[in-house]
Amino acid sequence: MLNPIHLRTLTEAVRTGSFAETARLLGYTTSAVSQQIAMLERAVGAQLFERSARSVRPTAIAERMALLSRDALAALSELEREVRALTRGDAGTLRLASFATANARIMASTLAAIVERRPGADVLLDEGEPDEVLAGVLDGDRDVAVVFAYDLDPRTWPRELIATPLLSEPLVLVTAPGHRLATRGDASLVEVADERWICTRSDTAGSKSLERLCATAGFVPRITLRSNDYGVVCSLVRRGLGVAVVPKLAVGIDAGLGVLRISDAEVFRRILALHRPSNTNPLLPIVLDALRLQCQAIAQRWA
């Protein structure tokens, strides 16, 4: 294979008609230019320049090679630029997955920050519960998965992944705006033990956490409505159809709800980012940094 460095030297020597001028333009010595041309001549098996004491003259083969080399060298330069962009994270693809609440409250601002920092990168986002997105991170289809775990329904993550803590959400009691407790800063679950409850499906961590939390308070909640969409849960509560315990991130900013700290116990849902330690995507540190900053901002607002 022909050496692209030698071809670049050849094109300049043909254009200038001088080894000395070529050396000046490329930052070589005249001797180095002469040596490169000699090595190229050996590689192609033909003389490329007629040399005299005062000048060099390209042969027809050299002129043709220089003409053909221009497009190849331009393509090689473009390849080098793109590779440098990829290694710096200025280009490339970042594949993310997260759950619905985080997509609404965390990921939108995070993705905007990534695009602002790396406008040439492609950022892809998928949605799913933790068990639905784990396989994608393990097999390399996704770079990062944002997942959650409830204190009252603990779980472990695969050892092959690095878990980066992002945010600890307190579980809060939500009521309709006209509820008797709505304007209180906190409340005991015993105070709403006899009310109708709205919760996620019975097989979810949220539902298990509610049952265990209420059991600690000494009662079994009367769950009448279920939805795995916390936006739906909050909408049903807002209509006065029951009360609910939800992670604080699910409440939103203008939810129009009574939001109360649970005085019986302080429990949390933990949000984490999972990624493979062997992942060399240069965009990975950027997304982890953006996620941390966004979650820090949310925690500061809560404080």
mmCIF file with all atom_site columns, C-alpha atoms in Angstrom, residues 20-216:
data_model
loop_
_atom_site.group_PDB
_atom_site.id
_atom_site.type_symbol
_atom_site.label_atom_id
_atom_site.label_alt_id
_atom_site.label_comp_id
_atom_site.label_asym_id
_atom_site.label_entity_id
_atom_site.label_seq_id
_atom_site.pdbx_PDB_ins_code
_atom_site.Cartn_x
_atom_site.Cartn_y
_atom_site.Cartn_z
_atom_site.occupancy
_atom_site.B_iso_or_equiv
_atom_site.pdbx_formal_charge
_atom_site.auth_seq_id
_atom_site.auth_comp_id
_atom_site.auth_asym_id
_atom_site.auth_atom_id
_atom_site.pdbx_PDB_model_num
ATOM 1   C CA . ALA A 1 20  ? 13.303  22.701 -1.447  1.00 0.00 ? 20  ALA A CA 1
ATOM 2   C CA . GLU A 1 21  ? 9.969   24.533 -1.693  1.00 0.00 ? 21  GLU A CA 1
ATOM 3   C CA . THR A 1 22  ? 8.110   21.335 -0.852  1.00 0.00 ? 22  THR A CA 1
ATOM 4   C CA . ALA A 1 23  ? 10.295  20.909 2.227   1.00 0.00 ? 23  ALA A CA 1
ATOM 5   C CA . ARG A 1 24  ? 9.536   24.478 3.317   1.00 0.00 ? 24  ARG A CA 1
ATOM 6   C CA . LEU A 1 25  ? 5.780   24.077 2.882   1.00 0.00 ? 25  LEU A CA 1
ATOM 7   C CA . LEU A 1 26  ? 5.569   20.703 4.653   1.00 0.00 ? 26  LEU A CA 1
ATOM 8   C CA . GLY A 1 27  ? 8.076   21.432 7.407   1.00 0.00 ? 27  GLY A CA 1
ATOM 9   C CA . TYR A 1 28  ? 10.677  18.901 6.252   1.00 0.00 ? 28  TYR A CA 1
ATOM 10  C CA . THR A 1 29  ? 14.296  19.179 5.209   1.00 0.00 ? 29  THR A CA 1
ATOM 11  C CA . THR A 1 30  ? 15.115  18.968 1.500   1.00 0.00 ? 30  THR A CA 1
ATOM 12  C CA . SER A 1 31  ? 16.944  15.732 2.211   1.00 0.00 ? 31  SER A CA 1
ATOM 13  C CA . ALA A 1 32  ? 13.826  14.252 3.860   1.00 0.00 ? 32  ALA A CA 1
ATOM 14  C CA . VAL A 1 33  ? 11.724  15.154 0.811   1.00 0.00 ? 33  VAL A CA 1
ATOM 15  C CA . SER A 1 34  ? 14.266  13.527 -1.483  1.00 0.00 ? 34  SER A CA 1
ATOM 16  C CA . GLN A 1 35  ? 14.275  10.381 0.660   1.00 0.00 ? 35  GLN A CA 1
ATOM 17  C CA . GLN A 1 36  ? 10.450  10.151 0.641   1.00 0.00 ? 36  GLN A CA 1
ATOM 18  C CA . ILE A 1 37  ? 10.340  10.483 -3.146  1.00 0.00 ? 37  ILE A CA 1
ATOM 19  C CA . ALA A 1 38  ? 13.025  7.807  -3.461  1.00 0.00 ? 38  ALA A CA 1
ATOM 20  C CA . MET A 1 39  ? 11.019  5.424  -1.245  1.00 0.00 ? 39  MET A CA 1
ATOM 21  C CA . LEU A 1 40  ? 7.898   6.123  -3.302  1.00 0.00 ? 40  LEU A CA 1
ATOM 22  C CA . GLU A 1 41  ? 9.809   5.392  -6.513  1.00 0.00 ? 41  GLU A CA 1
ATOM 23  C CA . ARG A 1 42  ? 10.904  2.037  -5.084  1.00 0.00 ? 42  ARG A CA 1
ATOM 24  C CA . ALA A 1 43  ? 7.304   1.284  -4.051  1.00 0.00 ? 43  ALA A CA 1
ATOM 25  C CA . VAL A 1 44  ? 5.878   1.948  -7.538  1.00 0.00 ? 44  VAL A CA 1
ATOM 26  C CA . GLY A 1 45  ? 8.880   0.661  -9.439  1.00 0.00 ? 45  GLY A CA 1
ATOM 27  C CA . ALA A 1 46  ? 9.266   3.744  -11.607 1.00 0.00 ? 46  ALA A CA 1
ATOM 28  C CA . GLN A 1 47  ? 11.210  7.004  -11.700 1.00 0.00 ? 47  GLN A CA 1
ATOM 29  C CA . LEU A 1 48  ? 9.019   9.938  -10.669 1.00 0.00 ? 48  LEU A CA 1
ATOM 30  C CA . PHE A 1 49  ? 11.370  12.908 -11.140 1.00 0.00 ? 49  PHE A CA 1
ATOM 31  C CA . GLU A 1 50  ? 14.167  13.785 -13.541 1.00 0.00 ? 50  GLU A CA 1
ATOM 32  C CA . ARG A 1 51  ? 16.864  15.205 -11.318 1.00 0.00 ? 51  ARG A CA 1
ATOM 33  C CA . SER A 1 52  ? 19.596  17.646 -12.285 1.00 0.00 ? 52  SER A CA 1
ATOM 34  C CA . ALA A 1 53  ? 22.014  19.777 -10.290 1.00 0.00 ? 53  ALA A CA 1
ATOM 35  C CA . ARG A 1 54  ? 19.647  22.753 -10.398 1.00 0.00 ? 54  ARG A CA 1
ATOM 36  C CA . SER A 1 55  ? 16.131  21.363 -10.676 1.00 0.00 ? 55  SER A CA 1
ATOM 37  C CA . VAL A 1 56  ? 13.737  18.422 -10.570 1.00 0.00 ? 56  VAL A CA 1
ATOM 38  C CA . ARG A 1 57  ? 11.132  17.695 -13.230 1.00 0.00 ? 57  ARG A CA 1
ATOM 39  C CA . PRO A 1 58  ? 8.152   15.375 -12.610 1.00 0.00 ? 58  PRO A CA 1
ATOM 40  C CA . THR A 1 59  ? 7.678   12.515 -15.015 1.00 0.00 ? 59  THR A CA 1
ATOM 41  C CA . ALA A 1 60  ? 4.351   11.753 -16.665 1.00 0.00 ? 60  ALA A CA 1
ATOM 42  C CA . ILE A 1 61  ? 3.825   8.991  -14.077 1.00 0.00 ? 61  ILE A CA 1
ATOM 43  C CA . ALA A 1 62  ? 4.421   11.453 -11.218 1.00 0.00 ? 62  ALA A CA 1
ATOM 44  C CA . GLU A 1 63  ? 1.963   13.962 -12.679 1.00 0.00 ? 63  GLU A CA 1
ATOM 45  C CA . ARG A 1 64  ? -0.699  11.281 -13.074 1.00 0.00 ? 64  ARG A CA 1
ATOM 46  C CA . MET A 1 65  ? -0.091  9.950  -9.564  1.00 0.00 ? 65  MET A CA 1
ATOM 47  C CA . ALA A 1 66  ? -0.358  13.457 -8.121  1.00 0.00 ? 66  ALA A CA 1
ATOM 48  C CA . LEU A 1 67  ? -3.655  14.009 -9.939  1.00 0.00 ? 67  LEU A CA 1
ATOM 49  C CA . LEU A 1 68  ? -5.105  10.717 -8.722  1.00 0.00 ? 68  LEU A CA 1
ATOM 50  C CA . SER A 1 69  ? -3.809  11.260 -5.186  1.00 0.00 ? 69  SER A CA 1
ATOM 51  C CA . ARG A 1 70  ? -5.673  14.526 -4.582  1.00 0.00 ? 70  ARG A CA 1
ATOM 52  C CA . ASP A 1 71  ? -9.095  12.990 -4.059  1.00 0.00 ? 71  ASP A CA 1
ATOM 53  C CA . ALA A 1 72  ? -7.633  10.164 -1.990  1.00 0.00 ? 72  ALA A CA 1
ATOM 54  C CA . LEU A 1 73  ? -5.706  12.565 0.235   1.00 0.00 ? 73  LEU A CA 1
ATOM 55  C CA . ALA A 1 74  ? -8.765  14.803 0.617   1.00 0.00 ? 74  ALA A CA 1
ATOM 56  C CA . ALA A 1 75  ? -10.824 11.764 1.656   1.00 0.00 ? 75  ALA A CA 1
ATOM 57  C CA . LEU A 1 76  ? -8.106  10.742 4.091   1.00 0.00 ? 76  LEU A CA 1
ATOM 58  C CA . SER A 1 77  ? -8.068  14.241 5.598   1.00 0.00 ? 77  SER A CA 1
ATOM 59  C CA . GLU A 1 78  ? -11.842 14.095 6.016   1.00 0.00 ? 78  GLU A CA 1
ATOM 60  C CA . LEU A 1 79  ? -11.496 10.684 7.660   1.00 0.00 ? 79  LEU A CA 1
ATOM 61  C CA . GLU A 1 80  ? -8.916  12.089 10.079  1.00 0.00 ? 80  GLU A CA 1
ATOM 62  C CA . ARG A 1 81  ? -11.205 15.029 10.938  1.00 0.00 ? 81  ARG A CA 1
ATOM 63  C CA . GLU A 1 82  ? -14.164 12.728 11.575  1.00 0.00 ? 82  GLU A CA 1
ATOM 64  C CA . VAL A 1 83  ? -12.111 10.333 13.696  1.00 0.00 ? 83  VAL A CA 1
ATOM 65  C CA . ARG A 1 84  ? -10.816 13.233 15.792  1.00 0.00 ? 84  ARG A CA 1
ATOM 66  C CA . ALA A 1 85  ? -14.399 14.460 16.217  1.00 0.00 ? 85  ALA A CA 1
ATOM 67  C CA . LEU A 1 86  ? -15.494 10.981 17.305  1.00 0.00 ? 86  LEU A CA 1
ATOM 68  C CA . THR A 1 87  ? -12.678 10.573 19.820  1.00 0.00 ? 87  THR A CA 1
ATOM 69  C CA . ARG A 1 88  ? -13.404 14.017 21.304  1.00 0.00 ? 88  ARG A CA 1
ATOM 70  C CA . GLY A 1 89  ? -17.125 13.314 21.470  1.00 0.00 ? 89  GLY A CA 1
ATOM 71  C CA . ASP A 1 90  ? -17.918 16.097 18.988  1.00 0.00 ? 90  ASP A CA 1
ATOM 72  C CA . ALA A 1 91  ? -19.659 13.484 16.834  1.00 0.00 ? 91  ALA A CA 1
ATOM 73  C CA . GLY A 1 92  ? -20.898 9.946  17.274  1.00 0.00 ? 92  GLY A CA 1
ATOM 74  C CA . THR A 1 93  ? -23.991 8.401  18.798  1.00 0.00 ? 93  THR A CA 1
ATOM 75  C CA . LEU A 1 94  ? -25.154 8.250  22.422  1.00 0.00 ? 94  LEU A CA 1
ATOM 76  C CA . ARG A 1 95  ? -27.865 5.683  23.211  1.00 0.00 ? 95  ARG A CA 1
ATOM 77  C CA . LEU A 1 96  ? -29.877 6.215  26.383  1.00 0.00 ? 96  LEU A CA 1
ATOM 78  C CA . ALA A 1 97  ? -32.821 4.574  28.099  1.00 0.00 ? 97  ALA A CA 1
ATOM 79  C CA . SER A 1 98  ? -34.855 5.829  31.028  1.00 0.00 ? 98  SER A CA 1
ATOM 80  C CA . PHE A 1 99  ? -38.235 5.443  32.721  1.00 0.00 ? 99  PHE A CA 1
ATOM 81  C CA . ALA A 1 100 ? -41.213 7.700  32.039  1.00 0.00 ? 100 ALA A CA 1
ATOM 82  C CA . THR A 1 101 ? -41.013 10.012 35.070  1.00 0.00 ? 101 THR A CA 1
ATOM 83  C CA . ALA A 1 102 ? -37.304 10.628 34.615  1.00 0.00 ? 102 ALA A CA 1
ATOM 84  C CA . ASN A 1 103 ? -37.822 11.267 30.904  1.00 0.00 ? 103 ASN A CA 1
ATOM 85  C CA . ALA A 1 104 ? -40.302 14.006 31.766  1.00 0.00 ? 104 ALA A CA 1
ATOM 86  C CA . ARG A 1 105 ? -38.465 15.591 34.710  1.00 0.00 ? 105 ARG A CA 1
ATOM 87  C CA . ILE A 1 106 ? -34.752 14.848 34.151  1.00 0.00 ? 106 ILE A CA 1
ATOM 88  C CA . MET A 1 107 ? -33.939 13.705 30.639  1.00 0.00 ? 107 MET A CA 1
ATOM 89  C CA . ALA A 1 108 ? -35.406 16.614 28.671  1.00 0.00 ? 108 ALA A CA 1
ATOM 90  C CA . SER A 1 109 ? -33.061 19.143 30.291  1.00 0.00 ? 109 SER A CA 1
ATOM 91  C CA . THR A 1 110 ? -30.188 16.649 30.268  1.00 0.00 ? 110 THR A CA 1
ATOM 92  C CA . LEU A 1 111 ? -30.526 15.989 26.548  1.00 0.00 ? 111 LEU A CA 1
ATOM 93  C CA . ALA A 1 112 ? -30.723 19.717 25.823  1.00 0.00 ? 112 ALA A CA 1
ATOM 94  C CA . ALA A 1 113 ? -27.467 20.226 27.738  1.00 0.00 ? 113 ALA A CA 1
ATOM 95  C CA . ILE A 1 114 ? -25.749 17.424 25.802  1.00 0.00 ? 114 ILE A CA 1
ATOM 96  C CA . VAL A 1 115 ? -26.896 18.767 22.431  1.00 0.00 ? 115 VAL A CA 1
ATOM 97  C CA . GLU A 1 116 ? -25.725 22.251 23.404  1.00 0.00 ? 116 GLU A CA 1
ATOM 98  C CA . ARG A 1 117 ? -22.265 20.924 24.315  1.00 0.00 ? 117 ARG A CA 1
ATOM 99  C CA . ARG A 1 118 ? -21.995 18.490 21.401  1.00 0.00 ? 118 ARG A CA 1
ATOM 100 C CA . PRO A 1 119 ? -24.301 19.672 18.581  1.00 0.00 ? 119 PRO A CA 1
ATOM 101 C CA . GLY A 1 120 ? -22.721 17.246 16.117  1.00 0.00 ? 120 GLY A CA 1
ATOM 102 C CA . ALA A 1 121 ? -23.584 14.158 18.169  1.00 0.00 ? 121 ALA A CA 1
ATOM 103 C CA . ASP A 1 122 ? -26.674 12.000 17.688  1.00 0.00 ? 122 ASP A CA 1
ATOM 104 C CA . VAL A 1 123 ? -28.529 11.359 20.965  1.00 0.00 ? 123 VAL A CA 1
ATOM 105 C CA . LEU A 1 124 ? -31.083 8.536  21.031  1.00 0.00 ? 124 LEU A CA 1
ATOM 106 C CA . LEU A 1 125 ? -33.538 7.979  23.901  1.00 0.00 ? 125 LEU A CA 1
ATOM 107 C CA . ASP A 1 126 ? -35.704 4.959  24.635  1.00 0.00 ? 126 ASP A CA 1
ATOM 108 C CA . GLU A 1 127 ? -38.200 4.449  27.453  1.00 0.00 ? 127 GLU A CA 1
ATOM 109 C CA . GLY A 1 128 ? -38.754 1.489  29.732  1.00 0.00 ? 128 GLY A CA 1
ATOM 110 C CA . GLU A 1 129 ? -38.851 0.204  33.287  1.00 0.00 ? 129 GLU A CA 1
ATOM 111 C CA . PRO A 1 130 ? -35.533 -0.916 34.848  1.00 0.00 ? 130 PRO A CA 1
ATOM 112 C CA . ASP A 1 131 ? -36.003 -4.600 34.010  1.00 0.00 ? 131 ASP A CA 1
ATOM 113 C CA . GLU A 1 132 ? -36.854 -3.672 30.423  1.00 0.00 ? 132 GLU A CA 1
ATOM 114 C CA . VAL A 1 133 ? -33.692 -1.632 29.767  1.00 0.00 ? 133 VAL A CA 1
ATOM 115 C CA . LEU A 1 134 ? -31.035 -3.571 31.695  1.00 0.00 ? 134 LEU A CA 1
ATOM 116 C CA . ALA A 1 135 ? -30.386 -6.087 28.923  1.00 0.00 ? 135 ALA A CA 1
ATOM 117 C CA . GLY A 1 136 ? -29.690 -3.295 26.446  1.00 0.00 ? 136 GLY A CA 1
ATOM 118 C CA . VAL A 1 137 ? -26.892 -1.903 28.615  1.00 0.00 ? 137 VAL A CA 1
ATOM 119 C CA . LEU A 1 138 ? -25.419 -5.333 29.300  1.00 0.00 ? 138 LEU A CA 1
ATOM 120 C CA . ASP A 1 139 ? -25.279 -6.339 25.628  1.00 0.00 ? 139 ASP A CA 1
ATOM 121 C CA . GLY A 1 140 ? -24.049 -2.955 24.385  1.00 0.00 ? 140 GLY A CA 1
ATOM 122 C CA . ASP A 1 141 ? -27.207 -1.752 22.622  1.00 0.00 ? 141 ASP A CA 1
ATOM 123 C CA . ARG A 1 142 ? -27.406 1.191  25.037  1.00 0.00 ? 142 ARG A CA 1
ATOM 124 C CA . ASP A 1 143 ? -24.686 3.307  26.616  1.00 0.00 ? 143 ASP A CA 1
ATOM 125 C CA . VAL A 1 144 ? -26.575 4.402  29.755  1.00 0.00 ? 144 VAL A CA 1
ATOM 126 C CA . ALA A 1 145 ? -29.803 3.378  31.476  1.00 0.00 ? 145 ALA A CA 1
ATOM 127 C CA . VAL A 1 146 ? -31.419 5.590  34.107  1.00 0.00 ? 146 VAL A CA 1
ATOM 128 C CA . VAL A 1 147 ? -33.210 3.319  36.579  1.00 0.00 ? 147 VAL A CA 1
ATOM 129 C CA . PHE A 1 148 ? -34.797 3.427  40.033  1.00 0.00 ? 148 PHE A CA 1
ATOM 130 C CA . ALA A 1 149 ? -35.118 1.349  43.182  1.00 0.00 ? 149 ALA A CA 1
ATOM 131 C CA . TYR A 1 150 ? -37.384 1.870  46.207  1.00 0.00 ? 150 TYR A CA 1
ATOM 132 C CA . ASP A 1 151 ? -36.012 1.650  49.741  1.00 0.00 ? 151 ASP A CA 1
ATOM 133 C CA . LEU A 1 152 ? -38.993 -0.519 50.717  1.00 0.00 ? 152 LEU A CA 1
ATOM 134 C CA . ASP A 1 153 ? -38.489 -2.873 47.758  1.00 0.00 ? 153 ASP A CA 1
ATOM 135 C CA . PRO A 1 154 ? -34.688 -3.178 47.586  1.00 0.00 ? 154 PRO A CA 1
ATOM 136 C CA . ARG A 1 155 ? -32.906 -4.685 44.600  1.00 0.00 ? 155 ARG A CA 1
ATOM 137 C CA . THR A 1 156 ? -29.404 -5.259 43.310  1.00 0.00 ? 156 THR A CA 1
ATOM 138 C CA . TRP A 1 157 ? -27.895 -4.458 39.922  1.00 0.00 ? 157 TRP A CA 1
ATOM 139 C CA . PRO A 1 158 ? -25.693 -6.714 37.761  1.00 0.00 ? 158 PRO A CA 1
ATOM 140 C CA . ARG A 1 159 ? -22.070 -6.741 38.879  1.00 0.00 ? 159 ARG A CA 1
ATOM 141 C CA . GLU A 1 160 ? -21.010 -6.144 35.286  1.00 0.00 ? 160 GLU A CA 1
ATOM 142 C CA . LEU A 1 161 ? -22.395 -2.598 35.475  1.00 0.00 ? 161 LEU A CA 1
ATOM 143 C CA . ILE A 1 162 ? -21.319 0.550  37.286  1.00 0.00 ? 162 ILE A CA 1
ATOM 144 C CA . ALA A 1 163 ? -24.162 2.226  39.200  1.00 0.00 ? 163 ALA A CA 1
ATOM 145 C CA . THR A 1 164 ? -23.865 6.012  39.608  1.00 0.00 ? 164 THR A CA 1
ATOM 146 C CA . PRO A 1 165 ? -26.287 7.486  42.211  1.00 0.00 ? 165 PRO A CA 1
ATOM 147 C CA . LEU A 1 166 ? -28.118 10.532 40.833  1.00 0.00 ? 166 LEU A CA 1
ATOM 148 C CA . LEU A 1 167 ? -31.049 11.490 43.047  1.00 0.00 ? 167 LEU A CA 1
ATOM 149 C CA . SER A 1 168 ? -32.849 10.392 46.209  1.00 0.00 ? 168 SER A CA 1
ATOM 150 C CA . GLU A 1 169 ? -36.559 11.167 45.941  1.00 0.00 ? 169 GLU A CA 1
ATOM 151 C CA . PRO A 1 170 ? -38.631 11.214 49.101  1.00 0.00 ? 170 PRO A CA 1
ATOM 152 C CA . LEU A 1 171 ? -41.978 9.481  48.875  1.00 0.00 ? 171 LEU A CA 1
ATOM 153 C CA . VAL A 1 172 ? -44.734 12.018 49.552  1.00 0.00 ? 172 VAL A CA 1
ATOM 154 C CA . LEU A 1 173 ? -48.447 11.850 50.290  1.00 0.00 ? 173 LEU A CA 1
ATOM 155 C CA . VAL A 1 174 ? -50.562 13.622 47.673  1.00 0.00 ? 174 VAL A CA 1
ATOM 156 C CA . THR A 1 175 ? -54.168 14.737 48.095  1.00 0.00 ? 175 THR A CA 1
ATOM 157 C CA . ALA A 1 176 ? -56.725 16.745 46.158  1.00 0.00 ? 176 ALA A CA 1
ATOM 158 C CA . PRO A 1 177 ? -56.257 20.516 46.551  1.00 0.00 ? 177 PRO A CA 1
ATOM 159 C CA . GLY A 1 178 ? -59.455 20.806 48.635  1.00 0.00 ? 178 GLY A CA 1
ATOM 160 C CA . HIS A 1 179 ? -58.610 17.894 50.923  1.00 0.00 ? 179 HIS A CA 1
ATOM 161 C CA . ARG A 1 180 ? -58.683 18.548 54.663  1.00 0.00 ? 180 ARG A CA 1
ATOM 162 C CA . LEU A 1 181 ? -54.906 17.910 54.889  1.00 0.00 ? 181 LEU A CA 1
ATOM 163 C CA . ALA A 1 182 ? -53.882 19.635 51.652  1.00 0.00 ? 182 ALA A CA 1
ATOM 164 C CA . THR A 1 183 ? -52.392 22.740 53.247  1.00 0.00 ? 183 THR A CA 1
ATOM 165 C CA . ARG A 1 184 ? -50.514 20.871 55.926  1.00 0.00 ? 184 ARG A CA 1
ATOM 166 C CA . GLY A 1 185 ? -46.771 20.534 55.601  1.00 0.00 ? 185 GLY A CA 1
ATOM 167 C CA . ASP A 1 186 ? -46.810 16.931 56.711  1.00 0.00 ? 186 ASP A CA 1
ATOM 168 C CA . ALA A 1 187 ? -49.208 14.202 57.780  1.00 0.00 ? 187 ALA A CA 1
ATOM 169 C CA . SER A 1 188 ? -49.269 10.752 59.279  1.00 0.00 ? 188 SER A CA 1
ATOM 170 C CA . LEU A 1 189 ? -50.522 7.921  57.115  1.00 0.00 ? 189 LEU A CA 1
ATOM 171 C CA . VAL A 1 190 ? -52.835 6.953  59.959  1.00 0.00 ? 190 VAL A CA 1
ATOM 172 C CA . GLU A 1 191 ? -54.754 10.178 59.246  1.00 0.00 ? 191 GLU A CA 1
ATOM 173 C CA . VAL A 1 192 ? -55.733 8.879  55.796  1.00 0.00 ? 192 VAL A CA 1
ATOM 174 C CA . ALA A 1 193 ? -55.961 5.182  56.633  1.00 0.00 ? 193 ALA A CA 1
ATOM 175 C CA . ASP A 1 194 ? -59.711 5.037  55.897  1.00 0.00 ? 194 ASP A CA 1
ATOM 176 C CA . GLU A 1 195 ? -59.540 6.842  52.546  1.00 0.00 ? 195 GLU A CA 1
ATOM 177 C CA . ARG A 1 196 ? -59.588 5.390  49.058  1.00 0.00 ? 196 ARG A CA 1
ATOM 178 C CA . TRP A 1 197 ? -56.093 4.880  47.676  1.00 0.00 ? 197 TRP A CA 1
ATOM 179 C CA . ILE A 1 198 ? -54.710 5.178  44.168  1.00 0.00 ? 198 ILE A CA 1
ATOM 180 C CA . CYS A 1 199 ? -51.603 3.182  43.325  1.00 0.00 ? 199 CYS A CA 1
ATOM 181 C CA . THR A 1 200 ? -49.568 1.479  40.628  1.00 0.00 ? 200 THR A CA 1
ATOM 182 C CA . ARG A 1 201 ? -50.143 -2.148 39.638  1.00 0.00 ? 201 ARG A CA 1
ATOM 183 C CA . SER A 1 202 ? -49.869 -4.726 42.402  1.00 0.00 ? 202 SER A CA 1
ATOM 184 C CA . ASP A 1 203 ? -46.691 -6.272 40.952  1.00 0.00 ? 203 ASP A CA 1
ATOM 185 C CA . THR A 1 204 ? -44.730 -3.005 40.981  1.00 0.00 ? 204 THR A CA 1
ATOM 186 C CA . ALA A 1 205 ? -42.172 -1.674 43.429  1.00 0.00 ? 205 ALA A CA 1
ATOM 187 C CA . GLY A 1 206 ? -44.390 1.352  44.066  1.00 0.00 ? 206 GLY A CA 1
ATOM 188 C CA . SER A 1 207 ? -47.333 -0.801 45.113  1.00 0.00 ? 207 SER A CA 1
ATOM 189 C CA . LYS A 1 208 ? -45.188 -3.040 47.324  1.00 0.00 ? 208 LYS A CA 1
ATOM 190 C CA . SER A 1 209 ? -43.672 0.035  48.961  1.00 0.00 ? 209 SER A CA 1
ATOM 191 C CA . LEU A 1 210 ? -47.106 1.497  49.729  1.00 0.00 ? 210 LEU A CA 1
ATOM 192 C CA . GLU A 1 211 ? -48.317 -1.756 51.286  1.00 0.00 ? 211 GLU A CA 1
ATOM 193 C CA . ARG A 1 212 ? -45.206 -2.073 53.458  1.00 0.00 ? 212 ARG A CA 1
ATOM 194 C CA . LEU A 1 213 ? -45.338 1.581  54.459  1.00 0.00 ? 213 LEU A CA 1
ATOM 195 C CA . CYS A 1 214 ? -48.995 1.296  55.466  1.00 0.00 ? 214 CYS A CA 1
ATOM 196 C CA . ALA A 1 215 ? -48.325 -1.974 57.286  1.00 0.00 ? 215 ALA A CA 1
ATOM 197 C CA . THR A 1 216 ? -45.737 -0.150 59.391  1.00 0.00 ? 216 THR A CA 1
#
